[in-house]
Every structure is written in structure tokens, then in C-alpha cells.
């Protein structure tokens, strides 16, 4: 079930990355060791990149730094070759609309007082008001988005606590898609779910990427999950990228001792296809 990224097939120069993280360092306290140190990675059009490592290694920090939820001490985030820190407020807002973060904890990410459909519609009203100016237009789009993530539109009237974990995560993904992004940053999106629900959601994500051409940075500590979804992988340890490359090479012939230890700790590398 590995999702393939878009490639240049016209014989010309390869397309530049959509998103580049260029030597980024994030530190939570002045005297503390950096949570992420000198991290560089790139994400191309239609590509799914896995960012993998043990809990606390800095994976989520990078995802949050990309969308401005963590302050960068040094380095740059480039959107289509432009430094996001140097953009105008309007330019940065538009760039961030196209980069949507899906959090691990869907319960915390969704307002408990807001029904599922209203949460998705709110994103439309804020980010796509010109395209969906009326309540009826937004309601129709909410139904389409719920179907896109394989969620029964009748669940639009449910509050988050009335939904299962997998259903809540699908609502969160639908809300992100409402912004019509080009990139999803998926931060451990299946780690809180049981294995059967994980498999269902991973199949849905893979199908979504294939249908839409979306790019995704998939953050996970689970190597089996990353292997089944991502054709390219970057491995983090203690805030640094220690190895990166095609998934087949990383998993079959790891060069770094840390990567080998991660692989040895995985009891089975079965895919979910």
C-alpha cells in the first residue's frame, strides 16, 4: 500500500519541492538541549514522506514548527522556495492554509461543544468563504468531505464524545481538507487507535492521497505503519535526522545503528495492504 509521489515525466528539470525545512533548530528553553537540531528535509508535489523515530525525538516539534506553533531558533521554512518568515502577513496566511496539521489527539483538537459537521463547516467559513458563501453550500461541501474520508454524513450531527476514535480522526482530516491544502502534516494520526482501526484509516489515507495528489509528511514512531504508506523515510534520534532515503533502502539495509535498533524492536513488519 505504498503511496508513490508525483514525478517529473516530461523530460525537463525536476519540479522544486513544495516545502523545505532548512537546517531548523528549535529549543524550548535557552539552557536546554534543542528539541530539534539542524533538521533539513523536503517534500515534493504528491509525495508522502515518513518522519520516524522514538517518542520525544523531535518529530512532532518539526511538524509544529512548520506551521508556526513552535518558534524556530535558527534555520528556515521555505514554501515553494520562499522563506515563510519573510512573507507578508497575507502571504503567510495563504501558505499556511495550504499546509494543514492533523494532530494525534483528535479529542483535544476538536471543540467538544461543536458538532462534527459544524467543525468542518467552520473551516470552510474561515478559509473558503468565497467558494462556499452560503450555509447550504457549506453543508453540501461538508457532506462531500465526510464521504471523501469514508465517514457517514449522518454523523455530522454528533458531538466528538459521541464518535469513536477513528471517526473523530476522520472528522479532523475532513476539517483539514476543507481548507483545500496541498500538504497534510499528519502527527501520529493513528497511534491512539487499535490495530484494526489503524489499518482502516491507513487504507483511507492512502486512497485519499492517490485520488487527490496531496503531499503528506507522516510523523510516526511505528516503523511498520511508515513502511506500508511512505516511499521515502527520514529517521530522527535525539533531535537530529540520522538517516534518510527510499523506504526500501532504510528498512532493508539501514546504515545507522539507531535505525537498526528501531527495526529490531519491531516484532513484525507486515503491511496493512
XYZ file of N, CA and C in Angstrom:
819
model
N 0.822 -1.193 0.000
C 0.000 0.000 0.000
C 0.861 1.249 0.000
N 2.038 1.201 -0.526
C 2.917 2.358 -0.529
C 2.433 3.389 -1.525
N 2.284 4.617 -1.038
C 1.826 5.717 -1.892
C 3.003 6.325 -2.613
N 2.926 6.410 -3.927
C 4.017 6.967 -4.716
C 3.858 8.457 -4.898
N 4.953 9.201 -4.836
C 4.914 10.638 -5.054
C 4.874 10.962 -6.522
N 4.448 12.197 -6.814
C 4.421 12.650 -8.203
C 5.837 12.838 -8.707
N 6.069 12.442 -9.956
C 7.394 12.553 -10.535
C 7.341 13.407 -11.794
N 8.476 13.956 -12.158
C 8.569 14.678 -13.406
C 8.713 13.673 -14.543
N 7.724 13.677 -15.452
C 7.749 12.706 -16.548
C 7.874 13.393 -17.895
N 8.100 14.688 -17.903
C 8.144 15.427 -19.149
C 9.533 15.601 -19.709
N 10.545 15.065 -19.052
C 11.901 15.156 -19.546
C 12.617 16.437 -19.175
N 11.913 17.370 -18.515
C 12.534 18.621 -18.113
C 13.157 18.509 -16.741
N 13.467 19.688 -16.172
C 14.060 19.713 -14.830
C 13.032 19.272 -13.797
N 13.448 18.564 -12.744
C 12.519 18.159 -11.691
C 11.851 19.379 -11.064
N 10.596 19.197 -10.670
C 9.898 20.293 -10.012
C 10.505 20.564 -8.639
N 10.604 21.833 -8.241
C 11.161 22.133 -6.922
C 10.230 21.642 -5.826
N 10.752 21.397 -4.625
C 9.888 20.936 -3.528
C 8.817 21.971 -3.198
N 7.673 21.486 -2.744
C 6.659 22.386 -2.212
C 7.135 22.992 -0.901
N 7.676 22.129 -0.048
C 8.047 22.520 1.309
C 9.475 22.083 1.592
N 10.260 22.997 2.177
C 11.622 22.670 2.597
C 11.844 23.129 4.030
N 12.367 22.225 4.838
C 12.831 22.554 6.188
C 14.346 22.617 6.083
N 14.894 23.792 6.308
C 16.306 24.036 6.024
C 17.076 24.336 7.313
N 17.774 23.322 7.818
C 18.660 23.440 8.989
C 17.947 24.099 10.187
N 16.778 23.578 10.503
C 15.938 24.161 11.555
C 16.325 23.623 12.931
N 16.460 24.546 13.880
C 16.696 24.213 15.278
C 15.592 24.838 16.121
N 15.033 24.039 17.025
C 14.007 24.511 17.961
C 14.465 24.145 19.361
N 14.402 25.133 20.266
C 14.820 24.908 21.652
C 13.730 25.476 22.557
N 13.267 24.674 23.508
C 12.164 25.108 24.371
C 12.611 26.006 25.508
N 13.848 25.904 25.926
C 14.402 26.778 26.966
C 15.841 27.102 26.586
N 16.277 28.300 26.942
C 17.592 28.780 26.498
C 18.719 27.839 26.904
N 18.616 27.234 28.072
C 19.698 26.385 28.575
C 19.500 24.906 28.242
N 18.377 24.588 27.597
C 18.059 23.183 27.337
C 18.692 22.700 26.043
N 18.829 21.378 25.938
C 19.254 20.778 24.679
C 18.161 21.001 23.642
N 18.511 21.285 22.396
C 17.475 21.525 21.381
C 16.530 20.331 21.231
N 15.242 20.639 21.093
C 14.273 19.589 20.814
C 14.435 19.086 19.381
N 14.864 19.975 18.495
C 15.198 19.619 17.112
C 16.445 20.412 16.746
N 17.412 19.771 16.114
C 18.707 20.420 15.873
C 19.159 20.236 14.425
N 19.260 21.355 13.713
C 19.833 21.356 12.363
C 19.107 20.374 11.438
N 17.779 20.370 11.512
C 16.967 19.416 10.753
C 16.678 19.972 9.364
N 16.936 19.164 8.356
C 16.616 19.513 6.973
C 15.836 18.367 6.332
N 14.762 18.714 5.648
C 14.005 17.744 4.857
C 13.185 18.506 3.835
N 12.695 17.790 2.826
C 11.891 18.430 1.787
C 10.746 17.516 1.404
N 9.689 18.137 0.878
C 8.507 17.392 0.488
C 8.048 17.896 -0.872
N 7.979 16.977 -1.840
C 7.611 17.350 -3.195
C 6.126 17.208 -3.462
N 5.722 17.644 -4.630
C 4.320 17.539 -5.065
C 3.898 16.079 -5.105
N 2.806 15.753 -4.403
C 2.270 14.401 -4.426
C 3.083 13.365 -3.687
N 4.005 13.788 -2.839
C 4.903 12.858 -2.154
C 4.425 12.583 -0.731
N 4.676 11.370 -0.267
C 4.403 11.006 1.117
C 5.733 10.644 1.784
N 6.163 11.475 2.710
C 7.432 11.289 3.419
C 7.147 10.877 4.855
N 7.767 9.787 5.295
C 7.631 9.351 6.674
C 8.747 9.922 7.531
N 8.384 10.511 8.665
C 9.356 11.004 9.641
C 9.201 10.137 10.883
N 10.202 9.316 11.147
C 10.058 8.271 12.148
C 11.160 8.358 13.193
N 10.842 7.905 14.400
C 11.808 7.898 15.491
C 11.094 7.608 16.791
N 11.861 7.418 17.859
C 11.277 7.126 19.165
C 10.527 8.340 19.698
N 9.635 8.098 20.648
C 8.899 9.190 21.279
C 9.875 10.182 21.903
N 9.610 11.469 21.709
C 10.446 12.512 22.287
C 11.662 12.877 21.473
N 11.785 12.345 20.239
C 12.991 12.606 19.451
C 12.926 13.918 18.675
N 11.766 14.574 18.646
C 11.662 15.856 17.955
C 10.796 15.852 16.722
N 10.173 14.705 16.403
C 9.353 14.612 15.190
C 8.197 15.606 15.209
N 7.418 15.581 16.274
C 6.264 16.472 16.369
C 6.691 17.927 16.446
N 7.840 18.174 17.054
C 8.363 19.538 17.127
C 8.555 20.111 15.737
N 9.093 19.315 14.826
C 9.298 19.788 13.452
C 7.966 20.077 12.774
N 6.994 19.178 12.929
C 5.683 19.395 12.321
C 5.056 20.684 12.844
N 5.163 20.903 14.141
C 4.574 22.108 14.745
C 5.337 23.369 14.332
N 6.649 23.242 14.161
C 7.445 24.400 13.729
C 7.079 24.813 12.310
N 6.757 23.849 11.462
C 6.416 24.161 10.078
C 5.212 25.092 10.011
N 4.218 24.873 10.881
C 3.005 25.695 10.849
C 3.039 26.833 11.865
N 4.205 27.063 12.469
C 4.360 28.221 13.340
C 3.915 28.023 14.771
N 3.657 26.787 15.191
C 3.251 26.539 16.574
C 4.440 26.435 17.515
N 5.633 26.295 16.965
C 6.862 26.335 17.749
C 7.796 27.368 17.124
N 8.463 28.135 17.963
C 9.376 29.166 17.484
C 10.692 28.544 17.032
N 11.166 28.958 15.871
C 12.426 28.458 15.328
C 13.580 29.310 15.846
N 14.581 28.653 16.410
C 15.768 29.371 16.885
C 16.675 29.748 15.722
N 16.833 28.841 14.776
C 17.639 29.103 13.585
C 17.148 28.220 12.454
N 17.524 28.580 11.233
C 17.081 27.846 10.064
C 15.879 28.512 9.415
N 15.346 27.871 8.371
C 14.243 28.460 7.616
C 13.224 27.383 7.207
N 11.979 27.811 7.071
C 10.934 27.011 6.452
C 10.603 27.676 5.124
N 10.759 26.952 4.026
C 10.515 27.508 2.698
C 9.255 26.896 2.101
N 8.364 27.739 1.612
C 7.179 27.299 0.900
C 7.332 27.699 -0.558
N 7.439 26.711 -1.434
C 7.668 26.933 -2.854
C 8.872 27.869 -3.074
N 9.927 27.624 -2.295
C 11.173 28.360 -2.436
C 11.223 29.688 -1.714
N 10.145 30.086 -1.048
C 10.106 31.380 -0.354
C 10.156 31.173 1.155
N 10.988 31.968 1.825
C 11.111 31.909 3.274
C 9.810 32.395 3.905
N 9.139 31.530 4.652
C 7.855 31.905 5.219
C 7.978 33.027 6.235
N 9.125 33.106 6.913
C 9.316 34.174 7.896
C 9.404 35.546 7.242
N 9.773 35.592 5.966
C 9.906 36.863 5.254
C 8.649 37.256 4.490
N 7.623 36.407 4.532
C 6.392 36.699 3.813
C 5.587 37.794 4.510
N 4.728 38.443 3.738
C 3.760 39.356 4.336
C 2.764 38.535 5.160
N 2.000 39.199 6.010
C 1.010 38.503 6.821
C 0.014 37.765 5.937
N -0.407 38.414 4.842
C -1.364 37.792 3.925
C -0.742 36.587 3.221
N 0.512 36.740 2.770
C 1.196 35.650 2.094
C 1.405 34.459 2.997
N 1.774 34.721 4.239
C 1.992 33.635 5.190
C 0.671 32.928 5.519
N -0.395 33.696 5.664
C -1.699 33.095 5.938
C -2.103 32.160 4.802
N -1.877 32.579 3.563
C -2.232 31.750 2.419
C -1.353 30.504 2.360
N -0.064 30.657 2.659
C 0.828 29.498 2.679
C 0.378 28.485 3.731
N 0.023 28.985 4.915
C -0.386 28.090 5.991
C -1.739 27.436 5.711
N -2.583 28.095 4.930
C -3.835 27.450 4.527
C -3.548 26.184 3.723
N -2.465 26.212 2.971
C -2.126 25.090 2.101
C -1.313 24.005 2.810
N -1.000 24.238 4.088
C -0.266 23.259 4.896
C -1.089 23.011 6.156
N -1.775 21.903 6.228
C -2.679 21.639 7.328
C -2.151 20.528 8.232
N -2.179 20.794 9.542
C -1.685 19.844 10.543
C -2.852 19.044 11.121
N -2.731 17.721 11.091
C -3.689 16.820 11.730
C -3.026 16.282 12.987
N -3.614 16.582 14.140
C -2.997 16.239 15.422
C -3.248 14.783 15.801
N -2.393 14.290 16.688
C -2.542 12.930 17.203
C -3.824 12.793 18.016
N -4.091 13.754 18.873
C -5.223 13.684 19.799
C -6.428 14.378 19.182
N -7.270 13.612 18.505
C -8.440 14.215 17.873
C -9.424 14.759 18.899
N -9.458 14.159 20.093
C -10.358 14.663 21.140
C -9.973 16.082 21.547
N -8.665 16.314 21.683
C -8.206 17.643 22.046
C -8.273 18.632 20.903
N -8.196 18.135 19.667
C -8.188 19.026 18.506
C -9.580 19.514 18.139
N -10.614 18.763 18.526
C -11.985 19.134 18.194
C -12.664 19.785 19.401
N -13.411 20.846 19.150
C -14.160 21.530 20.208
C -15.271 20.597 20.698
N -15.269 20.233 21.980
C -16.273 19.280 22.476
C -17.697 19.814 22.402
N -17.849 21.146 22.268
C -19.189 21.755 22.214
C -19.699 21.907 20.782
N -18.888 21.498 19.799
C -19.236 21.716 18.401
C -19.479 20.372 17.709
N -20.597 20.277 17.021
C -20.905 19.053 16.286
C -19.906 18.861 15.146
N -19.754 17.615 14.714
C -18.734 17.289 13.708
C -18.917 18.110 12.440
N -20.126 18.195 11.948
C -20.379 18.955 10.730
C -20.072 20.426 10.895
N -20.395 20.971 12.063
C -20.130 22.390 12.318
C -18.632 22.670 12.368
N -17.848 21.707 12.907
C -16.398 21.886 12.963
C -15.803 21.960 11.559
N -16.308 21.136 10.656
C -15.824 21.163 9.276
C -16.299 22.428 8.576
N -17.563 22.789 8.808
C -18.124 23.986 8.179
C -17.404 25.256 8.630
N -16.948 25.262 9.878
C -16.228 26.435 10.382
C -14.962 26.688 9.567
N -14.249 25.612 9.216
C -13.044 25.767 8.393
C -13.395 26.335 7.026
N -14.515 25.908 6.471
C -14.955 26.446 5.188
C -15.284 27.931 5.301
N -15.968 28.307 6.373
C -16.365 29.702 6.551
C -15.159 30.616 6.724
N -14.114 30.105 7.352
C -12.922 30.927 7.603
C -12.023 30.987 6.376
N -11.791 29.837 5.755
C -10.763 29.758 4.703
C -11.304 29.708 3.281
N -12.569 29.307 3.096
C -13.107 29.159 1.740
C -14.455 29.863 1.592
N -14.585 31.012 2.260
C -15.867 31.714 2.283
C -16.322 32.138 0.890
N -15.387 32.527 0.028
C -15.771 32.962 -1.316
C -16.317 31.801 -2.140
N -15.750 30.632 -1.970
C -16.198 29.466 -2.729
C -17.496 28.888 -2.168
N -17.707 29.027 -0.861
C -18.890 28.468 -0.202
C -19.539 29.554 0.660
N -20.210 30.522 0.024
C -20.688 31.709 0.741
C -21.939 31.489 1.580
N -22.711 30.442 1.289
C -23.971 30.242 1.993
C -23.914 29.018 2.889
N -24.825 28.985 3.843
C -24.887 27.829 4.742
C -25.193 26.550 3.973
N -26.073 26.657 2.973
C -26.428 25.471 2.178
C -25.226 24.954 1.399
N -24.448 25.876 0.831
C -23.257 25.465 0.075
C -22.243 24.790 0.988
N -22.103 25.341 2.176
C -21.151 24.745 3.122
C -21.640 23.378 3.589
N -22.949 23.251 3.820
C -23.491 21.960 4.260
C -23.270 20.882 3.196
N -23.454 21.250 1.929
C -23.228 20.288 0.848
C -21.762 19.891 0.783
N -20.879 20.861 0.974
C -19.449 20.564 0.949
C -19.037 19.706 2.145
N -19.639 19.942 3.306
C -19.362 19.120 4.482
C -19.719 17.666 4.198
N -20.870 17.439 3.589
C -21.265 16.062 3.252
C -20.248 15.422 2.300
N -19.805 16.191 1.308
C -18.838 15.655 0.341
C -17.506 15.342 1.020
N -17.079 16.198 1.928
C -15.808 15.978 2.625
C -15.888 14.754 3.538
N -17.013 14.583 4.202
C -17.170 13.403 5.055
C -17.132 12.132 4.226
N -17.762 12.152 3.064
C -17.693 10.994 2.175
C -16.269 10.775 1.668
N -15.535 11.864 1.449
C -14.150 11.766 0.965
C -13.273 11.008 1.950
N -13.541 11.162 3.253
C -12.753 10.453 4.269
C -13.470 9.190 4.753
N -14.460 8.739 3.962
C -15.180 7.496 4.230
C -15.892 7.529 5.581
N -16.574 8.649 5.822
C -17.329 8.848 7.051
C -18.786 9.105 6.674
N -19.707 8.425 7.339
C -21.132 8.581 7.050
C -21.558 10.022 7.338
N -22.090 10.748 6.336
C -22.502 12.144 6.561
C -23.551 12.309 7.658
N -24.287 11.241 7.991
C -25.277 11.347 9.061
C -24.626 11.636 10.417
N -23.328 11.369 10.523
C -22.607 11.625 11.771
C -22.283 13.104 11.962
N -22.643 13.945 11.001
C -22.374 15.381 11.108
C -23.034 16.003 12.329
N -24.115 15.414 12.817
C -24.843 15.988 13.952
C -24.258 15.544 15.289
N -23.275 14.664 15.272
C -22.712 14.116 16.509
C -21.668 15.039 17.112
N -21.618 15.059 18.439
C -20.533 15.725 19.150
C -19.332 14.777 19.210
N -18.127 15.317 19.412
C -16.939 14.448 19.416
C -17.025 13.258 20.364
N -17.618 13.454 21.554
C -17.661 12.344 22.518
C -18.604 11.234 22.079
N -19.441 11.511 21.093
C -20.359 10.501 20.580
C -19.752 9.676 19.452
N -18.542 10.020 19.045
C -17.870 9.337 17.945
C -16.761 8.438 18.479
N -16.398 7.428 17.705
C -15.246 6.592 18.054
C -13.954 7.350 17.751
N -12.844 6.804 18.219
C -11.558 7.451 17.963
C -11.266 7.568 16.477
N -11.545 6.498 15.725
C -11.315 6.538 14.288
C -12.215 7.542 13.587
N -13.468 7.625 14.017
C -14.390 8.597 13.431
C -13.949 10.024 13.728
N -13.497 10.271 14.953
C -13.012 11.629 15.300
C -11.815 12.001 14.439
N -10.913 11.048 14.216
C -9.739 11.361 13.406
C -10.137 11.654 11.963
N -11.143 10.981 11.462
C -11.631 11.259 10.106
C -12.267 12.645 10.036
N -12.968 13.048 11.088
C -13.516 14.408 11.131
C -12.381 15.428 11.091
N -11.324 15.166 11.861
C -10.178 16.086 11.873
C -9.536 16.182 10.487
N -9.442 15.059 9.790
C -8.870 15.062 8.441
C -9.791 15.813 7.480
N -11.102 15.581 7.599
C -12.060 16.288 6.744
C -11.982 17.789 6.977
N -11.829 18.188 8.222
C -11.705 19.621 8.524
C -10.443 20.202 7.891
N -9.347 19.453 7.936
C -8.124 19.912 7.281
C -8.323 20.020 5.772
N -9.007 19.039 5.181
C -9.249 19.058 3.737
C -10.161 20.205 3.327
N -10.988 20.691 4.247
C -11.885 21.806 3.936
C -11.111 23.053 3.522
N -9.877 23.170 3.978
C -9.037 24.321 3.631
C -8.414 24.186 2.247
N -8.654 23.049 1.583
C -8.081 22.746 0.274
C -6.555 22.885 0.296
N -5.908 22.137 1.184
C -4.451 22.210 1.300
C -3.753 21.468 0.180
N -2.465 21.692 0.083
C -1.623 20.897 -0.815
C -0.772 19.908 -0.019
N -0.644 20.167 1.289
C 0.142 19.289 2.154
C -0.632 19.013 3.438
N -0.645 17.744 3.850
C -1.102 17.366 5.177
C 0.115 17.001 6.021
N 0.186 17.561 7.214
C 1.166 17.144 8.213
C 0.411 16.261 9.200
N 0.623 14.967 9.128
C -0.116 14.014 9.955
C 0.769 13.607 11.128
N 0.454 14.113 12.322
C 1.289 13.893 13.500
C 0.747 12.713 14.312
N 1.328 11.542 14.110
C 0.912 10.314 14.799
C -0.608 10.127 14.697
N -1.186 10.186 13.499
C -2.646 10.207 13.393
C -3.333 8.903 13.748
N -2.600 7.785 13.808
C -3.247 6.502 14.104
C -2.743 5.861 15.392
N -1.834 6.527 16.100
C -1.187 5.877 17.246
C -2.141 5.621 18.407
N -3.221 6.410 18.512
C -4.161 6.231 19.619
C -5.274 5.241 19.295
N -5.210 4.622 18.113
C -6.277 3.734 17.665
C -5.853 2.277 17.757
N -6.834 1.377 17.881
C -6.469 -0.041 17.903
C -6.047 -0.484 16.507
N -5.444 -1.661 16.418
C -4.789 -2.098 15.183
C -5.760 -2.172 14.015
N -6.962 -2.682 14.241
C -7.922 -2.822 13.152
C -8.334 -1.457 12.610
N -8.570 -0.501 13.518
C -8.968 0.842 13.097
C -7.791 1.558 12.430
N -6.576 1.320 12.934
C -5.380 1.856 12.280
C -5.340 1.437 10.817
N -5.546 0.149 10.580
C -5.465 -0.378 9.216
C -6.506 0.275 8.317
N -7.724 0.442 8.824
C -8.788 1.078 8.042
C -8.424 2.519 7.691
N -7.919 3.263 8.677
C -7.604 4.671 8.443
C -6.405 4.817 7.515
N -5.432 3.927 7.640
C -4.273 3.977 6.744
C -4.683 3.709 5.305
N -5.569 2.743 5.096
C -6.063 2.484 3.746
C -6.806 3.694 3.196
N -7.576 4.355 4.072
C -8.304 5.555 3.649
C -7.343 6.681 3.281
N -6.295 6.868 4.085
C -5.312 7.910 3.789
C -4.598 7.640 2.475
N -4.216 6.390 2.277
C -3.526 6.028 1.040
C -4.412 6.294 -0.179
N -5.678 5.908 -0.081
C -6.615 6.135 -1.184
C -6.822 7.636 -1.411
N -6.898 8.404 -0.325
C -7.077 9.850 -0.436
C -5.905 10.496 -1.169
N -4.687 10.106 -0.812
C -3.509 10.671 -1.465
C -3.495 10.328 -2.953
N -3.867 9.111 -3.270
C -3.873 8.699 -4.677
C -4.919 9.469 -5.480
N -6.087 9.694 -4.886
C -7.158 10.398 -5.599
C -6.854 11.879 -5.796
N -6.279 12.497 -4.769
C -6.166 13.959 -4.763
C -4.804 14.486 -5.182
N -3.736 13.659 -5.095
C -2.394 14.161 -5.365
C -1.821 14.985 -4.240
N -2.462 14.947 -3.074
C -1.939 15.650 -1.907
C -0.556 15.124 -1.524
N 0.250 16.008 -0.931
C 1.507 15.594 -0.316
C 1.255 15.395 1.179
N 2.071 14.565 1.810
C 1.892 14.345 3.246
C 3.229 14.085 3.927
N 3.427 14.741 5.060
C 4.501 14.396 5.982
C 3.854 13.568 7.076
N 4.208 12.292 7.145
C 3.572 11.358 8.063
C 4.525 11.100 9.222
N 4.175 11.619 10.395
C 5.021 11.522 11.588
C 4.566 10.325 12.415
N 5.499 9.434 12.737
C 5.126 8.245 13.497
C 6.340 7.620 14.176
N 6.071 6.935 15.286
C 7.124 6.125 15.917
C 7.016 4.672 15.463
N 5.969 4.356 14.687
C 5.676 2.982 14.287
C 6.252 2.717 12.901
N 7.349 1.976 12.831
C 8.016 1.726 11.558
C 7.175 0.886 10.609
N 6.369 -0.022 11.149
C 5.524 -0.851 10.289
C 4.496 0.015 9.568
N 3.940 0.978 10.277
C 2.968 1.889 9.680
C 3.630 2.731 8.597
N 4.801 3.281 8.895
C 5.510 4.126 7.932
C 5.891 3.329 6.695
N 6.344 2.100 6.899
C 6.777 1.292 5.754
C 5.635 1.020 4.786
N 4.425 0.853 5.306
C 3.315 0.495 4.430
C 2.761 1.694 3.677
N 3.115 2.909 4.085
C 2.498 4.099 3.491
C 3.466 4.999 2.738
N 4.727 5.052 3.168
C 5.646 6.097 2.698
C 6.769 5.526 1.834
N 6.946 6.041 0.620
C 8.053 5.576 -0.216
C 9.401 6.162 0.180
N 9.394 7.234 0.959
C 10.649 7.833 1.412
C 10.545 8.097 2.907
N 11.664 7.916 3.622
C 11.661 7.955 5.079
C 12.851 8.761 5.584
N 12.616 9.525 6.655
C 13.693 10.181 7.399
C 13.606 9.707 8.844
N 14.730 9.310 9.417
C 14.782 8.772 10.778
C 15.398 9.820 11.701
N 14.707 10.102 12.810
C 15.209 11.073 13.791
C 15.626 10.379 15.076
N 16.668 10.933 15.701
C 17.104 10.480 17.020
C 17.690 11.668 17.767
N 17.170 11.918 18.961
C 17.662 13.000 19.820
C 17.730 14.330 19.071
N 16.668 14.614 18.335
C 16.541 15.913 17.699
C 17.182 16.058 16.342
N 17.843 15.027 15.840
C 18.549 15.122 14.560
C 18.076 14.055 13.573
N 18.145 14.382 12.291
C 17.944 13.372 11.251
C 19.225 12.557 11.153
N 19.117 11.246 11.398
C 20.316 10.397 11.385
C 20.426 9.571 10.111
N 19.317 9.453 9.373
C 19.336 8.675 8.140
C 18.081 9.018 7.343
N 18.219 9.087 6.034
C 17.048 9.328 5.187
C 17.288 8.717 3.819
N 16.189 8.404 3.133
C 16.299 7.833 1.807
C 15.068 7.028 1.451
N 15.112 6.283 0.348
C 13.993 5.434 -0.036
C 13.666 4.428 1.069
N 12.381 4.193 1.286
C 11.965 3.302 2.368
C 12.573 1.918 2.240
N 12.647 1.398 1.023
C 13.190 0.049 0.833
C 14.629 -0.035 1.326
N 15.417 0.999 1.050
C 16.814 1.002 1.494
C 16.914 1.145 3.009
N 16.109 2.046 3.567
C 16.171 2.288 5.012
C 15.796 1.028 5.786
N 14.747 0.339 5.334
C 14.257 -0.812 6.076
C 15.037 -2.094 5.785
N 15.536 -2.236 4.575
C 16.236 -3.468 4.218
C 17.746 -3.395 4.452
N 18.324 -2.199 4.339
C 19.780 -2.050 4.513
C 20.097 -0.770 5.276
N 19.665 -0.675 6.525
C 19.917 0.555 7.296
C 21.415 0.776 7.518
N 21.832 2.024 7.423
C 23.247 2.360 7.609
C 23.552 2.820 9.029
N 22.542 3.274 9.744
C 22.730 3.849 11.076
C 22.396 2.817 12.155
N 23.202 2.770 13.205
C 22.959 1.835 14.307
C 21.601 2.077 14.947
N 21.215 3.346 15.093
C 19.924 3.656 15.713
C 18.773 3.089 14.888
N 18.853 3.232 13.571
C 17.807 2.688 12.698
C 17.733 1.178 12.849
N 18.880 0.523 12.916
C 18.882 -0.932 13.082
C 18.224 -1.336 14.402
N 18.475 -0.561 15.455
C 17.861 -0.870 16.752
C 16.345 -0.678 16.694
N 15.899 0.367 16.002
C 14.464 0.576 15.833
C 13.824 -0.615 15.114
N 14.484 -1.057 14.065
C 13.942 -2.172 13.288
C 13.918 -3.461 14.099
N 14.938 -3.672 14.894
C 14.995 -4.882 15.726
C 13.891 -4.890 16.782
N 13.426 -3.705 17.160
C 12.394 -3.600 18.190
C 10.990 -3.835 17.639
N 10.858 -3.909 16.303
C 9.545 -4.116 15.684
C 9.335 -5.615 15.528
N 8.301 -6.179 16.190
C 8.106 -7.637 16.142
C 7.700 -8.150 14.778
N 6.998 -7.327 13.999
C 6.553 -7.761 12.681
C 6.449 -6.556 11.768
N 6.916 -6.709 10.528
C 6.847 -5.611 9.579
C 5.771 -5.867 8.530
N 4.665 -6.489 8.936
C 3.579 -6.747 7.993
C 2.956 -5.426 7.557
N 2.516 -5.382 6.336
C 1.829 -4.198 5.823
C 0.337 -4.343 6.062
N -0.368 -3.207 5.823
C -1.807 -3.204 6.013
C -2.555 -3.333 4.708
N -1.832 -3.591 3.595
C -2.490 -3.633 2.291
C -3.480 -4.788 2.182
